[in-house]
Amino acid sequence: MKNILNNVFLMAGICLGCLACDRNTIEPKAEMEENKKIVVYQVFTRLFGNTNSTNKPWGTMEENGIGKFSDFTDLALKEIKDLGVTHIWYTGIPHHAVIKDYTSYGISNDDPDVVKGRAGSPYAVKDYYQVNPDLAEDPAKRMEEFEALIKRTHRTGLKLIIDIVPNHIARNYEGKNNPTGVMDFGAQDDTSVEYSKNNNFYYILGESFKVPQPNNEYKPLGGEKHPLADGVFDEYPAKWTGNGSRKSQPDFNDWYETVKINYGIKPDGSKDFPELPPQFMEADYKEHHEFWKDKDVPDSWKKFKDIALFWIKKGVDGFRFDMAEMVPVEFWSYMNSAIKMEKPDAFLLAEIYNPREYRNYIHLGKMDYLYDKVELYDTLKNIMQGRGSTDHLIQIQQGLSDIGQHMLHFLENHDEQRIASPEFVGKADIAKPAAVLSATIDQAPMMIYFGQEVGEPGAEEAGFGSPSRTSIFDYIGVPHHQRWMNNGKFDGGQLTDLEKSLRDFYKKLLNFTISSPALAGNYAEIHSFNRENTEWYNDKVFSYVRWSQDQKLIIITNFDKNDSFGFDLQLPASLVSAWGMKDGEYDLEEKLYGKAKAKLYLENGHAKIRVDLKPLESWILELK
């Protein structure tokens, strides 16, 4: 019984020192079936291939340039894969509201009063059965061009995911490309009632939509004259706004460019659909799929299931689901089980920020992965900014021990500030310890955002919004990334030495991540043991071990940007026993850069490693 308890506590990341006091061994847990971690590369598709450096605020496509599907050449994709990437997330694929005139292609113009930026938000989707015309060399063949990109991506050995945004759609949604038999959103709604189970929208009866009052002297398109920019958008009766606002004139900070989808949640919050029995927390996707076969579900559920299956059949390998927790978990069970029936290895990632709901969305909603934003990302950001202690990491990993493999780690994405921006930490190198930790602390996937690997600061005044985040609303060039792109050579030929060094760091780290069997295996933190027992060890460093049958790693990282730290790192006796080590001297090979030389000395079951870490330095030590 004690051995079993030791294993439970070890996996939870609780102090190994306590276990060492009991002198009990630790039994290893089973490893993942696929002995390989996942690394996701998020790329904002319209920005990736743009070589134009004009960067005029509110600039047009012609002035500021744009990237296309065709910019993801075989060479570009190979370089992304060689960075240590397994999956690429193409952000901004479905046709969303844009300002450019595409009426000659049968597409209606969008109103700048309900479009954010000149290029538009990728999260205000206008047609779910088509792709963004901006991204095609020939807009008339835009779907064919995306299908060709799918083939190139797979040929390179990468899997690809795209966004689905089920909580809301563009105010000017027009399904011009619906498959036969598919009715448009709202086409069959009863607009005489606020709510009906099979309505796709919620209605504000007797009121017309009013464009929000702008903040800070905001003007659409920066004040440029446009025939539709008149402060009016015709919508009667007004619909609830995407973030849930029930006002006919939403606030400027609301998601006013979108309308909320009705999933059978009544205005009083009660559910108008069956709930899953409690035992379905343990059921697999096949059982979930069987459960819904004879159930009467809201029309919006069916529409989004059909949308997801449409893209799966196109060859997409999975989805990133926007604001997943704003949609009932039962819907996710319904849709995700249908996706898995079609493609069992589909990659399903949810943007979610409520830790209390994590297990529901994994077990009931059948999500593969959730954003680890609120806990790990936020804590690492505080540490990088000098406002937090590494001691806080112990409780995070302990609290997620049963679902840690389902949490996706990141330090940048399109919603978050660029690390190198002054608003974050102002220098990309400061994130190196956090990157090592995020990539290696557990079995979870790691994600990086394009440009992160070369220190992109997001400093452009693009138009809608302010710097620190690379704009997702306007046509803009991404300078550091453009230097790596080097006019289509994708060889980093214009990068500075510091930028080359940073990319080399990420390349070494990520390639090690996807090849290490230990990182798909066991975890235990040794930080708390050393905090209690090791002189000079402190809360600016963090240490833990990862191991499998074939590999044993000791990982320690220094988050301090100014100070070096030296101490004799210790391994608890319980870990020594679990690893089956005998007294003696062991060589340790540093796997990140191979420069650090270290040895482990074990005497009478007491293990020590001399560690001397420079500022922001990390060691990934493999026991030989």
Coordinates of C-alpha atoms in Angstrom, one line a residue, residues 110-602:
D110 CA -19.0 44.0 -45.3
D111 CA -19.8 47.1 -43.3
P112 CA -16.8 48.8 -41.6
D113 CA -19.1 49.7 -38.7
V114 CA -19.3 46.0 -37.7
V115 CA -15.8 44.9 -38.8
K116 CA -12.7 45.3 -36.5
G117 CA -9.8 46.5 -38.5
R118 CA -9.4 46.6 -42.3
A119 CA -8.7 43.0 -42.8
G120 CA -11.2 41.8 -40.2
S121 CA -11.2 39.5 -37.2
P122 CA -10.8 35.8 -38.0
Y123 CA -13.3 35.2 -35.2
A124 CA -16.2 36.9 -37.1
V125 CA -16.8 34.1 -39.6
K126 CA -19.0 35.0 -42.5
D127 CA -19.2 31.7 -44.4
Y128 CA -18.2 28.4 -42.7
Y129 CA -18.1 26.5 -46.0
Q130 CA -15.5 28.7 -47.7
V131 CA -12.1 30.1 -47.0
N132 CA -10.9 33.7 -46.7
P133 CA -10.6 35.1 -50.2
D134 CA -7.7 37.4 -49.1
L135 CA -5.5 34.3 -48.8
A136 CA -5.8 33.1 -52.4
E137 CA -3.9 34.1 -55.5
D138 CA -7.2 33.7 -57.4
P139 CA -10.2 34.2 -55.1
A140 CA -12.4 32.3 -57.5
K141 CA -10.3 29.2 -56.7
R142 CA -9.7 29.9 -53.0
M143 CA -10.9 26.5 -51.8
E144 CA -8.8 24.7 -54.3
E145 CA -5.7 26.6 -53.2
F146 CA -6.4 25.7 -49.6
E147 CA -6.9 22.0 -50.5
A148 CA -3.5 22.2 -52.2
L149 CA -2.0 23.6 -48.9
I150 CA -3.5 20.7 -47.0
K151 CA -1.7 18.3 -49.4
R152 CA 1.6 20.2 -49.1
T153 CA 1.3 20.2 -45.3
H154 CA 0.7 16.5 -45.1
R155 CA 3.5 15.8 -47.7
T156 CA 5.9 17.6 -45.3
G157 CA 4.9 15.3 -42.5
L158 CA 2.9 17.9 -40.5
K159 CA -0.7 17.7 -39.3
L160 CA -2.8 20.8 -39.5
I161 CA -5.6 22.3 -37.5
I162 CA -7.9 25.3 -38.2
D163 CA -10.3 27.3 -36.0
I164 CA -14.0 26.7 -35.4
V165 CA -15.7 29.5 -33.6
P166 CA -19.0 27.9 -32.4
N167 CA -20.1 30.6 -29.9
H168 CA -20.6 33.4 -32.4
I169 CA -20.6 34.3 -36.1
A170 CA -20.3 37.6 -38.1
R171 CA -23.2 39.9 -38.0
N172 CA -23.3 39.8 -41.8
Y173 CA -23.1 36.0 -42.1
E174 CA -24.0 34.7 -45.6
G175 CA -23.6 31.0 -46.3
K176 CA -23.1 31.3 -50.1
N177 CA -21.4 27.9 -50.3
N178 CA -23.6 25.7 -48.2
P179 CA -23.7 22.1 -49.3
T180 CA -27.0 20.8 -50.7
G181 CA -29.6 20.6 -47.9
V182 CA -27.8 22.9 -45.5
M183 CA -29.9 25.9 -44.4
D184 CA -28.2 29.1 -43.4
F185 CA -27.9 30.3 -39.8
G186 CA -31.1 32.0 -38.9
A187 CA -32.9 31.2 -42.1
Q188 CA -35.7 29.3 -40.3
D189 CA -35.7 31.3 -37.1
D190 CA -38.9 32.5 -35.5
T191 CA -37.9 36.2 -35.0
S192 CA -41.1 37.0 -33.1
V193 CA -39.7 35.4 -29.9
E194 CA -36.6 36.1 -27.9
Y195 CA -35.7 32.4 -27.7
S196 CA -36.8 29.1 -29.3
K197 CA -34.9 25.8 -29.0
N198 CA -34.3 25.6 -32.8
N199 CA -33.6 29.3 -33.4
N200 CA -29.9 29.8 -34.2
F201 CA -30.0 33.3 -32.6
Y202 CA -31.4 35.2 -29.6
Y203 CA -33.5 38.2 -30.5
I204 CA -34.2 41.6 -28.8
L205 CA -37.8 42.1 -29.7
G206 CA -39.0 45.4 -31.1
E207 CA -35.5 46.9 -31.2
S208 CA -33.0 47.6 -34.1
F209 CA -29.3 47.0 -33.7
K210 CA -27.3 50.2 -33.1
V211 CA -23.6 50.5 -33.7
P212 CA -21.7 51.0 -30.4
Q213 CA -20.5 54.5 -29.3
P214 CA -16.8 54.5 -30.1
N215 CA -14.1 54.8 -27.5
N216 CA -11.1 57.1 -27.7
E217 CA -12.2 58.9 -30.8
Y218 CA -12.2 55.6 -32.8
K219 CA -13.3 55.8 -36.4
P220 CA -13.7 52.7 -38.7
L221 CA -10.8 52.4 -41.1
G222 CA -9.1 55.2 -39.2
G223 CA -11.6 57.8 -40.5
E224 CA -11.2 56.9 -44.2
K225 CA -14.4 57.6 -46.2
H226 CA -16.3 54.4 -47.1
P227 CA -19.8 54.2 -48.5
L228 CA -20.9 51.8 -45.7
A229 CA -19.1 53.6 -42.8
D230 CA -22.1 55.7 -41.7
G231 CA -22.6 54.5 -38.2
V232 CA -25.6 52.4 -39.2
F233 CA -26.0 48.6 -39.6
D234 CA -29.4 47.3 -40.5
E235 CA -30.4 44.4 -38.2
Y236 CA -34.0 44.0 -37.1
P237 CA -34.8 42.7 -34.6
A238 CA -31.4 43.1 -33.0
K239 CA -29.6 39.9 -32.0
W240 CA -27.7 39.2 -28.8
T241 CA -24.0 40.1 -29.3
G242 CA -21.3 37.4 -29.4
N243 CA -20.1 37.8 -25.8
G244 CA -23.7 37.6 -24.6
S245 CA -24.7 41.3 -24.4
R246 CA -28.5 41.6 -24.6
K247 CA -28.4 45.2 -25.5
S248 CA -29.5 46.4 -28.9
Q249 CA -26.6 48.8 -28.7
P250 CA -23.7 46.9 -27.3
D251 CA -20.7 48.5 -25.6
F252 CA -17.7 49.3 -27.8
N253 CA -15.7 46.7 -25.8
D254 CA -18.3 44.0 -26.5
W255 CA -17.8 41.6 -29.4
Y256 CA -20.2 43.8 -31.4
E257 CA -19.0 42.5 -34.8
T258 CA -20.6 39.1 -34.0
V259 CA -23.9 37.6 -32.9
K260 CA -24.2 34.8 -30.3
I261 CA -25.3 31.4 -31.4
N262 CA -28.2 29.7 -29.5
Y263 CA -27.3 26.2 -28.2
G264 CA -30.6 25.6 -26.4
I265 CA -29.7 27.6 -23.3
K266 CA -32.8 29.5 -22.4
P267 CA -32.4 33.2 -21.4
D268 CA -32.8 32.2 -17.7
G269 CA -29.8 29.8 -18.1
S270 CA -31.8 26.5 -18.0
K271 CA -31.0 23.8 -20.6
D272 CA -33.4 22.8 -23.4
F273 CA -31.6 19.5 -24.2
P274 CA -30.7 16.2 -22.4
E275 CA -27.9 16.1 -19.9
L276 CA -25.3 13.4 -19.9
P277 CA -25.6 10.8 -17.1
P278 CA -22.7 11.1 -14.5
Q279 CA -21.2 7.8 -15.6
F280 CA -20.3 9.4 -19.0
M281 CA -17.3 11.1 -17.3
E282 CA -15.7 7.6 -17.8
A283 CA -17.3 6.8 -21.2
D284 CA -15.3 6.9 -24.5
Y285 CA -16.3 8.8 -27.6
K286 CA -18.1 5.8 -29.1
E287 CA -20.4 5.6 -26.1
H288 CA -21.0 9.4 -26.3
H289 CA -21.8 9.2 -29.9
E290 CA -24.3 6.3 -29.3
F291 CA -26.0 8.4 -26.5
W292 CA -26.9 11.2 -28.9
K293 CA -28.2 9.1 -31.7
D294 CA -31.9 9.2 -30.6
K295 CA -31.8 12.6 -28.8
D296 CA -33.6 15.7 -30.0
V297 CA -30.9 18.4 -30.1
P298 CA -31.1 22.1 -31.0
D299 CA -30.6 23.0 -34.7
S300 CA -27.4 24.9 -34.0
W301 CA -25.8 21.7 -32.7
K302 CA -26.5 20.0 -36.1
K303 CA -25.2 22.9 -38.1
F304 CA -21.8 23.0 -36.3
K305 CA -21.4 19.2 -36.4
D306 CA -21.9 19.3 -40.2
I307 CA -19.4 22.2 -40.4
A308 CA -16.7 20.3 -38.5
L309 CA -17.2 17.1 -40.5
F310 CA -17.0 19.1 -43.8
W311 CA -13.5 20.2 -42.9
I312 CA -12.5 16.8 -41.6
K313 CA -13.4 15.3 -44.9
K314 CA -11.3 18.0 -46.6
G315 CA -8.3 16.6 -44.8
V316 CA -8.0 18.9 -41.8
D317 CA -6.6 17.0 -38.8
G318 CA -8.4 18.8 -36.1
F319 CA -9.6 22.1 -34.6
R320 CA -8.9 24.8 -32.2
F321 CA -12.3 25.7 -30.7
D322 CA -12.6 29.4 -29.8
M323 CA -14.1 30.3 -26.4
A324 CA -15.2 26.7 -25.8
E325 CA -16.6 27.2 -22.3
M326 CA -19.2 29.7 -23.6
V327 CA -20.9 26.7 -25.3
P328 CA -22.5 23.9 -23.2
V329 CA -20.4 20.9 -22.6
E330 CA -23.1 18.6 -23.8
F331 CA -22.8 20.1 -27.3
W332 CA -19.1 19.2 -27.3
S333 CA -19.9 15.7 -26.4
Y334 CA -22.3 15.6 -29.3
M335 CA -19.9 17.2 -31.9
N336 CA -16.6 15.9 -30.7
S337 CA -17.8 12.3 -30.6
A338 CA -19.1 12.7 -34.1
I339 CA -15.6 14.0 -35.2
K340 CA -13.9 11.1 -33.5
M341 CA -16.1 8.6 -35.2
E342 CA -15.0 10.0 -38.5
K343 CA -11.4 10.6 -37.5
P344 CA -10.3 8.9 -34.2
D345 CA -7.0 10.7 -34.1
A346 CA -8.4 14.2 -34.7
F347 CA -6.7 16.9 -32.6
L348 CA -9.3 18.8 -30.6
L349 CA -8.0 21.8 -28.7
A350 CA -10.3 24.1 -26.6
E351 CA -9.7 27.7 -25.6
I352 CA -10.9 27.6 -22.0
Y353 CA -10.1 29.8 -18.9
N354 CA -12.1 28.3 -16.1
P355 CA -10.1 25.6 -14.2
R356 CA -13.3 24.4 -12.4
E357 CA -14.6 23.2 -15.7
Y358 CA -11.4 21.6 -17.1
R359 CA -12.4 18.0 -16.2
N360 CA -15.9 18.4 -17.6
Y361 CA -14.6 19.6 -20.9
I362 CA -12.1 16.8 -21.1
H363 CA -14.2 13.9 -19.9
L364 CA -17.7 15.0 -20.8
G365 CA -16.9 17.3 -23.7
K366 CA -14.3 14.8 -25.2
M367 CA -11.6 17.5 -25.7
D368 CA -8.1 16.3 -26.2
Y369 CA -6.4 19.4 -25.0
L370 CA -7.2 22.6 -23.1
Y371 CA -5.3 25.9 -22.9
D372 CA -3.2 26.0 -19.7
K373 CA -3.4 29.8 -19.6
V374 CA -5.0 30.6 -16.2
E375 CA -2.5 28.6 -14.2
L376 CA 0.8 27.8 -15.8
Y377 CA 1.0 30.6 -18.3
D378 CA -0.1 33.3 -15.9
T379 CA 2.3 32.0 -13.2
L380 CA 5.2 31.9 -15.6
K381 CA 4.5 35.4 -16.8
N382 CA 4.5 36.7 -13.2
I383 CA 7.9 34.9 -12.6
M384 CA 9.4 36.3 -15.8
Q385 CA 8.2 39.8 -14.8
G386 CA 9.8 39.4 -11.4
R387 CA 6.5 39.3 -9.5
G388 CA 6.3 35.6 -8.7
S389 CA 8.0 32.6 -7.1
T390 CA 8.8 29.2 -8.7
D391 CA 7.4 27.7 -5.5
H392 CA 3.9 28.3 -7.0
L393 CA 4.6 25.8 -9.8
I394 CA 4.4 22.9 -7.4
Q395 CA 0.8 23.3 -6.6
I396 CA -0.1 23.9 -10.3
Q397 CA 1.4 20.6 -11.4
Q398 CA 0.0 18.8 -8.4
G399 CA -3.5 20.1 -9.0
L400 CA -3.4 19.0 -12.7
S401 CA -1.8 15.7 -12.1
D402 CA -4.8 13.7 -13.3
I403 CA -5.3 15.8 -16.5
G404 CA -1.8 17.2 -17.1
Q405 CA -1.4 15.4 -20.4
H406 CA -4.5 17.3 -21.6
M407 CA -3.2 20.8 -20.9
L408 CA -1.5 22.6 -23.8
H409 CA 1.3 24.9 -22.8
F410 CA 2.3 28.2 -24.5
L411 CA 4.1 31.5 -23.9
E412 CA 2.6 33.3 -26.9
N413 CA -0.5 33.2 -29.0
H414 CA -2.5 35.7 -31.0
D415 CA -4.4 36.8 -27.9
E416 CA -1.4 37.3 -25.6
Q417 CA 1.3 39.9 -25.6
R418 CA 4.6 39.2 -27.4
I419 CA 7.3 38.2 -24.9
A420 CA 9.7 40.8 -26.4
S421 CA 7.2 43.6 -26.1
P422 CA 7.9 46.2 -23.4
E423 CA 4.5 45.5 -22.0
F424 CA 5.5 41.9 -21.3
V425 CA 9.3 41.7 -20.5
G426 CA 10.9 43.5 -23.4
K427 CA 13.5 40.8 -24.2
A428 CA 12.8 37.5 -25.8
D429 CA 15.7 35.7 -24.0
I430 CA 14.0 36.2 -20.6
A431 CA 11.4 33.5 -21.7
K432 CA 14.0 30.8 -22.2
P433 CA 13.6 29.2 -18.8
A434 CA 9.8 29.3 -19.1
A435 CA 10.1 27.7 -22.6
V436 CA 12.2 24.9 -21.2
L437 CA 9.8 24.3 -18.4
S438 CA 6.7 24.5 -20.6
A439 CA 8.1 22.1 -23.1
T440 CA 9.4 19.5 -20.6
I441 CA 7.5 19.5 -17.4
D442 CA 4.8 17.0 -18.4
Q443 CA 3.3 15.0 -21.3
A444 CA 1.3 18.0 -22.5
P445 CA 1.8 19.5 -26.0
M446 CA 3.8 22.7 -26.4
M447 CA 2.8 25.5 -28.7
I448 CA 4.7 28.5 -30.0
Y449 CA 3.4 31.4 -32.1
F450 CA 5.1 32.3 -35.4
G451 CA 7.8 34.9 -34.8
Q452 CA 8.2 33.9 -31.1
E453 CA 11.3 31.9 -32.1
V454 CA 13.0 35.1 -33.4
G455 CA 11.9 37.5 -30.7
E456 CA 9.0 39.3 -32.5
P457 CA 8.0 42.3 -30.3
G458 CA 4.6 43.1 -31.9
A459 CA 5.5 46.8 -32.0
E460 CA 3.4 47.8 -35.0
E461 CA 0.6 50.4 -35.0
A462 CA -1.5 48.4 -37.3
G463 CA -4.9 50.2 -36.9
F464 CA -7.5 48.5 -34.7
G465 CA -6.0 47.8 -31.3
S466 CA -2.6 48.8 -29.9
P467 CA 0.9 47.3 -30.0
S468 CA 2.3 44.4 -27.9
R469 CA 0.2 41.8 -29.8
T470 CA 0.8 41.2 -33.5
S471 CA -2.4 42.5 -35.1
I472 CA -5.0 40.0 -36.2
F473 CA -7.3 42.7 -37.5
D474 CA -5.2 44.6 -40.1
Y475 CA -2.8 44.0 -43.0
I476 CA 0.7 44.3 -41.5
G477 CA 4.2 43.0 -41.9
V478 CA 5.9 41.1 -39.1
P479 CA 9.5 42.5 -39.1
H480 CA 11.5 39.9 -37.2
H481 CA 9.7 37.1 -38.9
Q482 CA 10.2 38.7 -42.3
R483 CA 14.0 38.7 -41.6
W484 CA 13.8 35.0 -41.0
M485 CA 11.7 34.5 -44.2
N486 CA 14.3 36.3 -46.2
N487 CA 12.1 37.0 -49.3
G488 CA 11.0 33.4 -49.5
K489 CA 14.3 31.6 -48.9
F490 CA 13.2 30.8 -45.3
D491 CA 16.8 30.6 -44.2
G492 CA 17.1 33.3 -41.6
G493 CA 19.5 35.2 -43.9
Q494 CA 18.5 38.6 -42.6
L495 CA 18.3 37.8 -38.9
T496 CA 20.6 39.4 -36.3
D497 CA 23.0 37.2 -34.4
L498 CA 20.8 37.4 -31.3
E499 CA 17.7 36.4 -33.4
K500 CA 19.6 33.4 -34.9
S501 CA 20.7 32.4 -31.4
L502 CA 17.1 32.5 -30.1
R503 CA 15.8 30.4 -33.0
D504 CA 18.6 27.9 -32.5
F505 CA 17.6 27.6 -28.8
Y506 CA 14.0 26.9 -29.8
K507 CA 15.0 24.5 -32.5
K508 CA 17.2 22.5 -30.1
L509 CA 14.6 22.5 -27.4
L510 CA 11.6 21.5 -29.6
N511 CA 13.5 18.8 -31.4
F512 CA 14.6 17.3 -28.1
T513 CA 11.0 17.6 -26.9
I514 CA 9.5 15.5 -29.7
S515 CA 12.2 12.9 -29.6
S516 CA 12.7 12.3 -25.8
P517 CA 11.0 9.1 -24.5
A518 CA 11.3 10.4 -20.9
L519 CA 9.1 13.4 -21.7
A520 CA 6.3 11.1 -22.6
G521 CA 6.8 9.3 -19.2
N522 CA 6.9 10.1 -15.5
Y523 CA 7.3 13.4 -13.7
A524 CA 8.3 14.4 -10.2
E525 CA 9.4 17.7 -8.8
I526 CA 12.5 17.8 -6.7
H527 CA 12.2 21.6 -6.1
S528 CA 10.6 21.3 -2.7
F529 CA 13.1 18.8 -1.4
N530 CA 16.0 21.1 -2.4
R531 CA 14.3 24.2 -1.0
E532 CA 14.2 22.4 2.4
N533 CA 17.6 20.7 2.2
T534 CA 20.0 22.5 -0.2
E535 CA 22.1 25.5 0.8
W536 CA 21.8 28.4 -1.7
Y537 CA 19.0 26.8 -3.6
N538 CA 16.1 29.3 -4.0
D539 CA 12.8 30.2 -5.6
K540 CA 14.4 31.7 -8.7
V541 CA 15.2 28.2 -9.9
F542 CA 13.1 25.1 -10.4
S543 CA 14.0 21.5 -10.7
Y544 CA 12.2 18.2 -11.6
V545 CA 12.9 14.8 -13.1
R546 CA 11.3 13.0 -16.0
W547 CA 11.9 9.4 -16.8
S548 CA 10.9 6.4 -18.8
Q549 CA 12.3 2.9 -19.1
D550 CA 14.9 4.1 -21.6
Q551 CA 15.8 7.6 -20.4
K552 CA 16.2 9.5 -17.1
L553 CA 16.4 13.3 -17.1
I554 CA 17.1 15.8 -14.4
I555 CA 16.0 19.3 -15.4
I556 CA 16.8 22.5 -13.7
T557 CA 16.3 26.1 -14.9
N558 CA 17.3 29.5 -13.6
F559 CA 14.6 32.2 -14.1
D560 CA 16.8 35.1 -12.8
K561 CA 18.0 37.4 -15.6
N562 CA 20.8 38.9 -13.5
D563 CA 22.2 36.4 -11.0
S564 CA 24.0 33.1 -11.3
F565 CA 23.4 30.3 -8.8
G566 CA 25.6 27.5 -7.6
F567 CA 24.6 24.6 -5.2
D568 CA 24.7 20.9 -4.8
L569 CA 21.4 19.7 -6.2
Q570 CA 20.1 16.7 -4.4
L571 CA 17.9 13.7 -5.4
P572 CA 15.6 12.3 -2.7
A573 CA 16.3 8.7 -1.6
S574 CA 12.9 7.7 -2.8
L575 CA 13.8 8.7 -6.4
V576 CA 17.2 7.0 -6.1
S577 CA 15.4 3.8 -5.1
A578 CA 12.8 4.2 -7.9
W579 CA 15.6 4.5 -10.5
G580 CA 17.4 1.5 -9.1
M581 CA 20.6 3.4 -8.7
K582 CA 23.6 2.0 -6.7
D583 CA 26.4 4.0 -5.0
G584 CA 28.9 5.4 -7.4
E585 CA 29.7 8.1 -9.8
Y586 CA 27.4 8.8 -12.8
D587 CA 28.1 10.8 -15.9
L588 CA 25.4 13.3 -16.9
E589 CA 25.0 14.6 -20.5
E590 CA 23.5 18.0 -21.0
K591 CA 21.0 17.6 -23.9
L592 CA 20.0 21.2 -24.7
Y593 CA 23.4 22.6 -25.7
G594 CA 25.8 19.9 -24.6
K595 CA 28.1 22.3 -23.0
A596 CA 27.6 21.8 -19.3
K597 CA 29.6 19.0 -17.7
A598 CA 28.1 17.4 -14.7
K599 CA 28.4 14.3 -12.6
L600 CA 26.1 12.7 -10.1
Y601 CA 27.7 11.3 -7.0
L602 CA 25.8 8.7 -5.0

